[in-house]
Amino acid sequence: MEDGEFERAPSHFTDRIGTGDWPLEAGRYRLVVSRACPWASRAVIVRRLLGLESALSMAVADPIQDSRSWRFTLDPGDRDPVLGIRYLGEAYAARDASYSGGISVPAIVDVPSGRLVTNDYPEITLNLELEWAPLHRPGAPSLYPEALRDEIDAVNEDVFRDVNNGVYMAGFATRQRAYSRVVARLFARLDALESRLSSQRYLVGDTITEADIRLWVTLVRFDVVYHGHFKCNRRKITEYPALWAYSRDLFQTPGFGDTVNFDHIARHYYEVHRNINPTGIVPIGPDLSLWLTPHGREELGGRPFGDGTPPGPVAEGEEVPSVAAAA
Ligand SMILES: N[C@@H](CCC(=O)N[C@@H](CS)C(=O)NCC(=O)O)C(=O)O
């Protein structure tokens, strides 16, 4: 590791539902997320695209953690109504009383025992796509099709290193050299993605896949938080014609924009990371209504859900504020 470089801690609990001690069962598990968090948002989108809302319930944490980390202060009595706990950390402690590492989202908790099953964000979405298949809705799309897996994995590796994690490495770098190196790599990758997405609607094949979900969760946060707060300011996403149209196209696709809470995103980053934003002031911009402008990507062809169908309306109680109203 280079001096001044941010290092991401590996996930600690990596069990997979549908294997070992954790049988697949509708209604047994609860997905705990923050709508601020890009890693958690992958799971929120996949759960909705696959129609797993009733099989896997969801708890949304307050975007502002306190010294005990993620908490359920958005819920009545400051408790998650299903798990009955005030802090996500209680599920970590129920799983392993000696655990002293970070309390992160996304997490899946076993409701009957209150124990954490996994906080392994790279595997959670794949788990939902593969082992959870018996519980998918009719018409659920194939987000990780076998024939495209090698290509999806290769794209994901580059996107994780340079983009998803690249923005954090830029934002949390403590030495100029480390910052300059990662930010150059980030924008070189965005340039390459701009070129790839100029002639094709989606990253791999002609339908939405896991690769699009992983890239998009960073793109949707980019101008709101990474450009300013994380100093990724060579360009905004709105200055890349293809990436910006691609971002809007997915935003307007059911299952993507209808999971995003920009207020949670902005407040989480700017208020929580006091080391890089000591005043905690949350800036005003940008104009969110632009997300609803026409994108023209239909001209590139593509079949968003392949042989499947779009997801239905957002489940009751899971609605997010509309960007039209927020503008
Ligand atoms: N387990 C993943 C978690 C993904 C992640 O970083 N989630 C953030 C929110 S965006 C989080 O919960 N951070 C609190 C913590 O790790 O203590 C990791 O360690 O990298």
Short mmCIF file of N, CA, C and O in Angstrom, two decimals, residues 67-172:
data_model
loop_
_atom_site.label_atom_id
_atom_site.label_comp_id
_atom_site.label_asym_id
_atom_site.label_seq_id
_atom_site.Cartn_x
_atom_site.Cartn_y
_atom_site.Cartn_z
N SER A 67 -21.97 7.07 17.30
CA SER A 67 -20.73 6.37 17.67
C SER A 67 -20.93 4.85 17.71
O SER A 67 -19.97 4.10 17.67
N ARG A 68 -22.20 4.40 17.76
CA ARG A 68 -22.44 2.94 17.71
C ARG A 68 -22.83 2.49 16.31
O ARG A 68 -23.36 1.41 16.12
N SER A 69 -22.60 3.33 15.34
CA SER A 69 -22.81 3.02 13.92
C SER A 69 -24.30 3.05 13.50
O SER A 69 -25.08 3.81 14.07
N TRP A 70 -24.68 2.22 12.57
CA TRP A 70 -26.01 2.30 11.93
C TRP A 70 -27.11 2.06 12.96
O TRP A 70 -27.05 1.13 13.75
N ARG A 71 -28.15 2.90 12.88
CA ARG A 71 -29.23 2.84 13.88
C ARG A 71 -30.57 3.02 13.19
O ARG A 71 -30.64 3.53 12.07
N PHE A 72 -31.63 2.64 13.89
CA PHE A 72 -32.96 2.63 13.29
C PHE A 72 -33.80 3.80 13.79
O PHE A 72 -34.97 3.65 14.13
N THR A 73 -33.20 4.98 13.76
CA THR A 73 -33.89 6.17 14.28
C THR A 73 -34.93 6.74 13.32
O THR A 73 -35.57 7.73 13.64
N LEU A 74 -35.09 6.13 12.14
CA LEU A 74 -36.19 6.55 11.27
C LEU A 74 -37.48 5.82 11.64
O LEU A 74 -38.55 6.15 11.15
N ASP A 75 -37.37 4.79 12.48
CA ASP A 75 -38.53 3.96 12.82
C ASP A 75 -39.16 4.40 14.14
O ASP A 75 -38.48 4.97 15.00
N PRO A 76 -40.46 4.09 14.31
CA PRO A 76 -41.13 4.44 15.58
C PRO A 76 -40.38 3.83 16.76
O PRO A 76 -39.99 2.66 16.71
N GLY A 77 -40.16 4.64 17.78
CA GLY A 77 -39.46 4.17 18.97
C GLY A 77 -37.98 3.91 18.73
O GLY A 77 -37.31 3.28 19.56
N ASP A 78 -37.48 4.35 17.57
CA ASP A 78 -36.07 4.18 17.22
C ASP A 78 -35.63 2.71 17.17
O ASP A 78 -34.47 2.38 17.46
N ARG A 79 -36.59 1.84 16.84
CA ARG A 79 -36.29 0.40 16.77
C ARG A 79 -36.74 -0.15 15.44
O ARG A 79 -37.81 0.22 14.95
N ASP A 80 -35.96 -1.08 14.89
CA ASP A 80 -36.44 -1.76 13.70
C ASP A 80 -37.66 -2.59 14.09
O ASP A 80 -37.60 -3.39 15.03
N PRO A 81 -38.80 -2.42 13.39
CA PRO A 81 -40.04 -3.08 13.83
C PRO A 81 -40.00 -4.60 13.71
O PRO A 81 -40.75 -5.28 14.41
N VAL A 82 -39.17 -5.14 12.86
CA VAL A 82 -39.13 -6.60 12.68
C VAL A 82 -38.08 -7.24 13.58
O VAL A 82 -38.34 -8.22 14.27
N LEU A 83 -36.90 -6.67 13.62
CA LEU A 83 -35.83 -7.26 14.43
C LEU A 83 -35.91 -6.81 15.89
O LEU A 83 -35.33 -7.46 16.77
N GLY A 84 -36.59 -5.69 16.13
CA GLY A 84 -36.74 -5.20 17.49
C GLY A 84 -35.46 -4.62 18.08
O GLY A 84 -35.34 -4.49 19.30
N ILE A 85 -34.50 -4.28 17.23
CA ILE A 85 -33.23 -3.75 17.75
C ILE A 85 -33.09 -2.28 17.40
O ILE A 85 -33.73 -1.79 16.46
N ARG A 86 -32.24 -1.58 18.16
CA ARG A 86 -32.02 -0.15 17.91
C ARG A 86 -30.80 0.09 17.02
O ARG A 86 -30.73 1.08 16.31
N TYR A 87 -29.84 -0.81 17.11
CA TYR A 87 -28.61 -0.67 16.32
C TYR A 87 -28.35 -1.95 15.53
O TYR A 87 -28.55 -3.06 16.05
N LEU A 88 -27.86 -1.78 14.30
CA LEU A 88 -27.49 -2.96 13.51
C LEU A 88 -26.41 -3.77 14.25
O LEU A 88 -26.35 -5.00 14.14
N GLY A 89 -25.59 -3.07 15.01
CA GLY A 89 -24.52 -3.75 15.75
C GLY A 89 -25.03 -4.85 16.67
O GLY A 89 -24.31 -5.80 16.99
N GLU A 90 -26.29 -4.75 17.10
CA GLU A 90 -26.85 -5.80 17.98
C GLU A 90 -26.94 -7.13 17.23
O GLU A 90 -26.78 -8.19 17.83
N ALA A 91 -27.21 -7.08 15.93
CA ALA A 91 -27.26 -8.33 15.14
C ALA A 91 -25.85 -8.89 14.93
O ALA A 91 -25.65 -10.11 14.88
N TYR A 92 -24.87 -8.00 14.81
CA TYR A 92 -23.48 -8.46 14.71
C TYR A 92 -23.06 -9.14 16.01
O TYR A 92 -22.42 -10.19 16.01
N ALA A 93 -23.45 -8.52 17.15
CA ALA A 93 -23.08 -9.09 18.45
C ALA A 93 -23.79 -10.42 18.69
O ALA A 93 -23.21 -11.34 19.28
N ALA A 94 -25.04 -10.54 18.20
CA ALA A 94 -25.77 -11.80 18.37
C ALA A 94 -25.09 -12.91 17.56
O ALA A 94 -25.11 -14.08 17.95
N ARG A 95 -24.45 -12.54 16.48
CA ARG A 95 -23.74 -13.53 15.66
C ARG A 95 -22.41 -13.90 16.30
O ARG A 95 -22.00 -15.06 16.34
N ASP A 96 -21.69 -12.88 16.79
CA ASP A 96 -20.36 -13.14 17.34
C ASP A 96 -20.07 -12.09 18.41
O ASP A 96 -19.70 -10.96 18.10
N ALA A 97 -20.22 -12.49 19.65
CA ALA A 97 -20.10 -11.54 20.76
C ALA A 97 -18.69 -10.97 20.84
O ALA A 97 -18.48 -9.89 21.41
N SER A 98 -17.72 -11.64 20.26
CA SER A 98 -16.34 -11.13 20.38
C SER A 98 -15.95 -10.25 19.19
O SER A 98 -14.83 -9.74 19.14
N TYR A 99 -16.85 -10.06 18.24
CA TYR A 99 -16.52 -9.28 17.04
C TYR A 99 -16.28 -7.81 17.40
O TYR A 99 -17.09 -7.19 18.09
N SER A 100 -15.17 -7.27 16.93
CA SER A 100 -14.88 -5.87 17.27
C SER A 100 -14.61 -5.03 16.02
O SER A 100 -14.10 -3.91 16.13
N GLY A 101 -14.95 -5.56 14.85
CA GLY A 101 -14.70 -4.82 13.61
C GLY A 101 -15.82 -3.83 13.30
O GLY A 101 -16.66 -3.53 14.15
N GLY A 102 -15.82 -3.34 12.07
CA GLY A 102 -16.80 -2.33 11.66
C GLY A 102 -18.20 -2.93 11.52
O GLY A 102 -18.38 -4.13 11.33
N ILE A 103 -19.21 -2.06 11.67
CA ILE A 103 -20.61 -2.45 11.49
C ILE A 103 -21.04 -1.86 10.17
O ILE A 103 -21.25 -0.65 10.07
N SER A 104 -21.14 -2.69 9.14
CA SER A 104 -21.40 -2.12 7.82
C SER A 104 -22.71 -2.61 7.21
O SER A 104 -23.22 -3.67 7.57
N VAL A 105 -23.23 -1.81 6.30
CA VAL A 105 -24.34 -2.20 5.44
C VAL A 105 -23.77 -2.38 4.04
O VAL A 105 -22.76 -1.74 3.72
N PRO A 106 -24.39 -3.23 3.22
CA PRO A 106 -25.57 -4.03 3.47
C PRO A 106 -25.27 -5.20 4.40
O PRO A 106 -24.14 -5.69 4.44
N ALA A 107 -26.34 -5.64 5.10
CA ALA A 107 -26.22 -6.80 5.97
C ALA A 107 -27.52 -7.58 5.84
O ALA A 107 -28.58 -6.99 5.64
N ILE A 108 -27.42 -8.89 5.95
CA ILE A 108 -28.64 -9.72 6.00
C ILE A 108 -28.69 -10.39 7.36
O ILE A 108 -27.69 -10.96 7.83
N VAL A 109 -29.86 -10.28 8.01
CA VAL A 109 -30.03 -10.79 9.37
C VAL A 109 -31.09 -11.89 9.35
O VAL A 109 -32.11 -11.76 8.65
N ASP A 110 -30.85 -12.95 10.11
CA ASP A 110 -31.81 -14.04 10.28
C ASP A 110 -32.83 -13.57 11.32
O ASP A 110 -32.47 -13.35 12.48
N VAL A 111 -34.09 -13.42 10.91
CA VAL A 111 -35.07 -12.81 11.82
C VAL A 111 -35.33 -13.67 13.07
O VAL A 111 -35.29 -13.15 14.19
N PRO A 112 -35.56 -15.00 12.93
CA PRO A 112 -35.87 -15.77 14.15
C PRO A 112 -34.78 -15.69 15.22
O PRO A 112 -35.08 -15.59 16.41
N SER A 113 -33.51 -15.74 14.82
CA SER A 113 -32.44 -15.74 15.83
C SER A 113 -31.85 -14.35 16.07
O SER A 113 -31.11 -14.15 17.02
N GLY A 114 -32.16 -13.40 15.19
CA GLY A 114 -31.59 -12.06 15.31
C GLY A 114 -30.11 -11.99 14.96
O GLY A 114 -29.44 -10.99 15.21
N ARG A 115 -29.59 -13.07 14.38
CA ARG A 115 -28.13 -13.12 14.09
C ARG A 115 -27.82 -12.65 12.68
O ARG A 115 -28.53 -12.98 11.72
N LEU A 116 -26.73 -11.92 12.55
CA LEU A 116 -26.24 -11.51 11.24
C LEU A 116 -25.84 -12.75 10.44
O LEU A 116 -25.18 -13.65 10.97
N VAL A 117 -26.23 -12.80 9.17
CA VAL A 117 -25.79 -13.91 8.30
C VAL A 117 -24.60 -13.46 7.47
O VAL A 117 -23.59 -14.15 7.38
N THR A 118 -24.71 -12.29 6.84
CA THR A 118 -23.63 -11.83 5.96
C THR A 118 -23.59 -10.31 5.87
O THR A 118 -24.64 -9.66 5.93
N ASN A 119 -22.38 -9.78 5.75
CA ASN A 119 -22.22 -8.36 5.40
C ASN A 119 -21.31 -8.26 4.17
O ASN A 119 -20.62 -7.27 3.98
N ASP A 120 -21.34 -9.32 3.38
CA ASP A 120 -20.39 -9.43 2.28
C ASP A 120 -21.00 -8.86 1.00
O ASP A 120 -21.56 -9.60 0.18
N TYR A 121 -20.89 -7.54 0.83
CA TYR A 121 -21.64 -6.88 -0.25
C TYR A 121 -21.36 -7.42 -1.65
O TYR A 121 -22.28 -7.50 -2.46
N PRO A 122 -20.11 -7.84 -1.99
CA PRO A 122 -19.94 -8.32 -3.37
C PRO A 122 -20.70 -9.61 -3.64
O PRO A 122 -21.10 -9.90 -4.76
N GLU A 123 -20.93 -10.41 -2.58
CA GLU A 123 -21.60 -11.69 -2.76
C GLU A 123 -23.12 -11.60 -2.55
O GLU A 123 -23.85 -12.46 -3.01
N ILE A 124 -23.58 -10.56 -1.84
CA ILE A 124 -25.01 -10.50 -1.52
C ILE A 124 -25.84 -10.45 -2.80
O ILE A 124 -26.82 -11.19 -2.95
N THR A 125 -25.46 -9.62 -3.75
CA THR A 125 -26.28 -9.53 -4.97
C THR A 125 -26.19 -10.82 -5.78
O THR A 125 -27.20 -11.28 -6.34
N LEU A 126 -25.02 -11.43 -5.82
CA LEU A 126 -24.90 -12.69 -6.58
C LEU A 126 -25.74 -13.77 -5.90
O LEU A 126 -26.38 -14.58 -6.56
N ASN A 127 -25.75 -13.78 -4.57
CA ASN A 127 -26.57 -14.71 -3.81
C ASN A 127 -28.06 -14.52 -4.17
O ASN A 127 -28.78 -15.49 -4.44
N LEU A 128 -28.51 -13.26 -4.21
CA LEU A 128 -29.91 -12.99 -4.56
C LEU A 128 -30.21 -13.45 -5.99
O LEU A 128 -31.31 -13.92 -6.29
N GLU A 129 -29.23 -13.30 -6.88
CA GLU A 129 -29.44 -13.68 -8.28
C GLU A 129 -29.42 -15.19 -8.47
O GLU A 129 -30.16 -15.72 -9.32
N LEU A 130 -28.61 -15.90 -7.70
CA LEU A 130 -28.43 -17.33 -7.95
C LEU A 130 -29.24 -18.20 -6.98
O LEU A 130 -30.27 -18.74 -7.34
N GLU A 131 -28.82 -18.28 -5.71
CA GLU A 131 -29.50 -19.19 -4.78
C GLU A 131 -30.95 -18.79 -4.51
O GLU A 131 -31.77 -19.63 -4.15
N TRP A 132 -31.27 -17.51 -4.66
CA TRP A 132 -32.64 -17.05 -4.38
C TRP A 132 -33.57 -17.24 -5.56
O TRP A 132 -34.75 -16.86 -5.50
N ALA A 133 -33.09 -17.82 -6.66
CA ALA A 133 -33.90 -17.92 -7.89
C ALA A 133 -35.28 -18.54 -7.66
O ALA A 133 -36.26 -18.08 -8.26
N PRO A 134 -35.43 -19.57 -6.80
CA PRO A 134 -36.77 -20.14 -6.61
C PRO A 134 -37.80 -19.12 -6.10
O PRO A 134 -39.01 -19.34 -6.25
N LEU A 135 -37.35 -18.02 -5.53
CA LEU A 135 -38.28 -17.03 -4.98
C LEU A 135 -38.43 -15.79 -5.88
O LEU A 135 -39.13 -14.85 -5.53
N HIS A 136 -37.74 -15.78 -7.04
CA HIS A 136 -37.86 -14.62 -7.94
C HIS A 136 -39.30 -14.50 -8.46
O HIS A 136 -40.01 -15.49 -8.59
N ARG A 137 -39.69 -13.28 -8.82
CA ARG A 137 -41.02 -13.06 -9.41
C ARG A 137 -41.05 -13.67 -10.82
O ARG A 137 -39.99 -13.79 -11.47
N PRO A 138 -42.26 -13.98 -11.32
CA PRO A 138 -42.34 -14.38 -12.73
C PRO A 138 -41.88 -13.20 -13.58
O PRO A 138 -42.22 -12.05 -13.28
N GLY A 139 -41.07 -13.45 -14.59
CA GLY A 139 -40.58 -12.36 -15.45
C GLY A 139 -39.35 -11.67 -14.90
O GLY A 139 -38.91 -10.65 -15.44
N ALA A 140 -38.77 -12.20 -13.83
CA ALA A 140 -37.54 -11.58 -13.29
C ALA A 140 -36.43 -11.68 -14.34
O ALA A 140 -36.28 -12.71 -14.99
N PRO A 141 -35.66 -10.61 -14.52
CA PRO A 141 -34.59 -10.67 -15.52
C PRO A 141 -33.42 -11.52 -15.04
O PRO A 141 -33.28 -11.78 -13.85
N SER A 142 -32.59 -11.92 -15.99
CA SER A 142 -31.39 -12.68 -15.66
C SER A 142 -30.25 -11.67 -15.56
O SER A 142 -29.78 -11.16 -16.56
N LEU A 143 -29.83 -11.34 -14.35
CA LEU A 143 -28.84 -10.26 -14.15
C LEU A 143 -27.40 -10.77 -14.19
O LEU A 143 -26.47 -9.97 -14.29
N TYR A 144 -27.24 -12.09 -14.08
CA TYR A 144 -25.88 -12.65 -14.07
C TYR A 144 -25.90 -13.92 -14.92
O TYR A 144 -25.61 -15.02 -14.44
N PRO A 145 -26.24 -13.76 -16.23
CA PRO A 145 -26.40 -14.95 -17.07
C PRO A 145 -25.08 -15.69 -17.26
O PRO A 145 -24.03 -15.06 -17.42
N GLU A 146 -25.18 -17.00 -17.24
CA GLU A 146 -23.98 -17.84 -17.27
C GLU A 146 -23.07 -17.51 -18.46
O GLU A 146 -21.86 -17.39 -18.30
N ALA A 147 -23.66 -17.31 -19.62
CA ALA A 147 -22.86 -17.11 -20.83
C ALA A 147 -22.06 -15.80 -20.78
O ALA A 147 -21.06 -15.65 -21.48
N LEU A 148 -22.50 -14.86 -19.96
CA LEU A 148 -21.81 -13.55 -19.92
C LEU A 148 -20.99 -13.35 -18.66
O LEU A 148 -20.40 -12.28 -18.46
N ARG A 149 -20.94 -14.38 -17.80
CA ARG A 149 -20.31 -14.19 -16.48
C ARG A 149 -18.86 -13.74 -16.54
O ARG A 149 -18.46 -12.87 -15.78
N ASP A 150 -18.08 -14.32 -17.44
CA ASP A 150 -16.65 -13.94 -17.49
C ASP A 150 -16.52 -12.46 -17.84
O ASP A 150 -15.71 -11.75 -17.25
N GLU A 151 -17.32 -12.03 -18.79
CA GLU A 151 -17.22 -10.61 -19.21
C GLU A 151 -17.73 -9.69 -18.09
O GLU A 151 -17.14 -8.64 -17.81
N ILE A 152 -18.83 -10.09 -17.45
CA ILE A 152 -19.36 -9.27 -16.35
C ILE A 152 -18.31 -9.18 -15.23
O ILE A 152 -18.03 -8.09 -14.70
N ASP A 153 -17.71 -10.31 -14.88
CA ASP A 153 -16.69 -10.32 -13.81
C ASP A 153 -15.51 -9.42 -14.17
O ASP A 153 -14.99 -8.70 -13.31
N ALA A 154 -15.10 -9.45 -15.43
CA ALA A 154 -13.95 -8.64 -15.85
C ALA A 154 -14.29 -7.15 -15.77
O ALA A 154 -13.50 -6.34 -15.26
N VAL A 155 -15.47 -6.78 -16.24
CA VAL A 155 -15.89 -5.37 -16.16
C VAL A 155 -16.00 -4.95 -14.69
O VAL A 155 -15.52 -3.89 -14.29
N ASN A 156 -16.60 -5.82 -13.88
CA ASN A 156 -16.78 -5.49 -12.46
C ASN A 156 -15.44 -5.26 -11.76
O ASN A 156 -15.34 -4.38 -10.89
N GLU A 157 -14.45 -6.04 -12.13
CA GLU A 157 -13.14 -5.89 -11.48
C GLU A 157 -12.54 -4.50 -11.76
O GLU A 157 -12.10 -3.81 -10.84
N ASP A 158 -12.59 -4.09 -13.01
CA ASP A 158 -12.06 -2.76 -13.38
C ASP A 158 -12.90 -1.65 -12.74
O ASP A 158 -12.36 -0.65 -12.25
N VAL A 159 -14.22 -1.84 -12.77
CA VAL A 159 -15.11 -0.79 -12.23
C VAL A 159 -14.95 -0.70 -10.72
O VAL A 159 -14.90 0.40 -10.16
N PHE A 160 -14.82 -1.82 -10.04
CA PHE A 160 -14.62 -1.77 -8.58
C PHE A 160 -13.32 -1.02 -8.25
O PHE A 160 -13.32 -0.06 -7.48
N ARG A 161 -12.23 -1.47 -8.85
CA ARG A 161 -10.92 -0.92 -8.51
C ARG A 161 -10.84 0.59 -8.81
O ARG A 161 -10.40 1.38 -7.97
N ASP A 162 -11.28 0.97 -10.00
CA ASP A 162 -11.04 2.34 -10.44
C ASP A 162 -12.19 3.30 -10.15
O ASP A 162 -11.97 4.50 -10.04
N VAL A 163 -13.41 2.77 -10.07
CA VAL A 163 -14.58 3.67 -9.95
C VAL A 163 -15.26 3.53 -8.59
O VAL A 163 -15.22 4.44 -7.78
N ASN A 164 -15.85 2.36 -8.31
CA ASN A 164 -16.60 2.19 -7.05
C ASN A 164 -15.71 2.50 -5.85
O ASN A 164 -16.09 3.25 -4.94
N ASN A 165 -14.53 1.87 -5.83
CA ASN A 165 -13.63 2.09 -4.70
C ASN A 165 -12.69 3.26 -4.99
O ASN A 165 -12.19 3.90 -4.06
N GLY A 166 -12.51 3.58 -6.27
CA GLY A 166 -11.62 4.68 -6.65
C GLY A 166 -12.05 6.02 -6.05
O GLY A 166 -11.23 6.79 -5.57
N VAL A 167 -13.36 6.26 -6.04
CA VAL A 167 -13.84 7.54 -5.49
C VAL A 167 -13.53 7.63 -3.98
O VAL A 167 -13.16 8.69 -3.48
N TYR A 168 -13.65 6.50 -3.27
CA TYR A 168 -13.32 6.49 -1.83
C TYR A 168 -11.82 6.69 -1.63
O TYR A 168 -11.40 7.39 -0.71
N MET A 169 -11.02 6.06 -2.49
CA MET A 169 -9.56 6.21 -2.35
C MET A 169 -9.13 7.66 -2.61
O MET A 169 -8.22 8.17 -1.98
N ALA A 170 -9.82 8.30 -3.55
CA ALA A 170 -9.52 9.71 -3.81
C ALA A 170 -9.95 10.55 -2.60
O ALA A 170 -9.20 11.38 -2.09
N GLY A 171 -11.16 10.29 -2.12
CA GLY A 171 -11.72 11.11 -1.05
C GLY A 171 -10.99 10.96 0.27
O GLY A 171 -10.87 11.93 1.03
N PHE A 172 -10.51 9.77 0.55
CA PHE A 172 -9.88 9.53 1.85
C PHE A 172 -8.35 9.49 1.78
O PHE A 172 -7.69 9.16 2.77
#
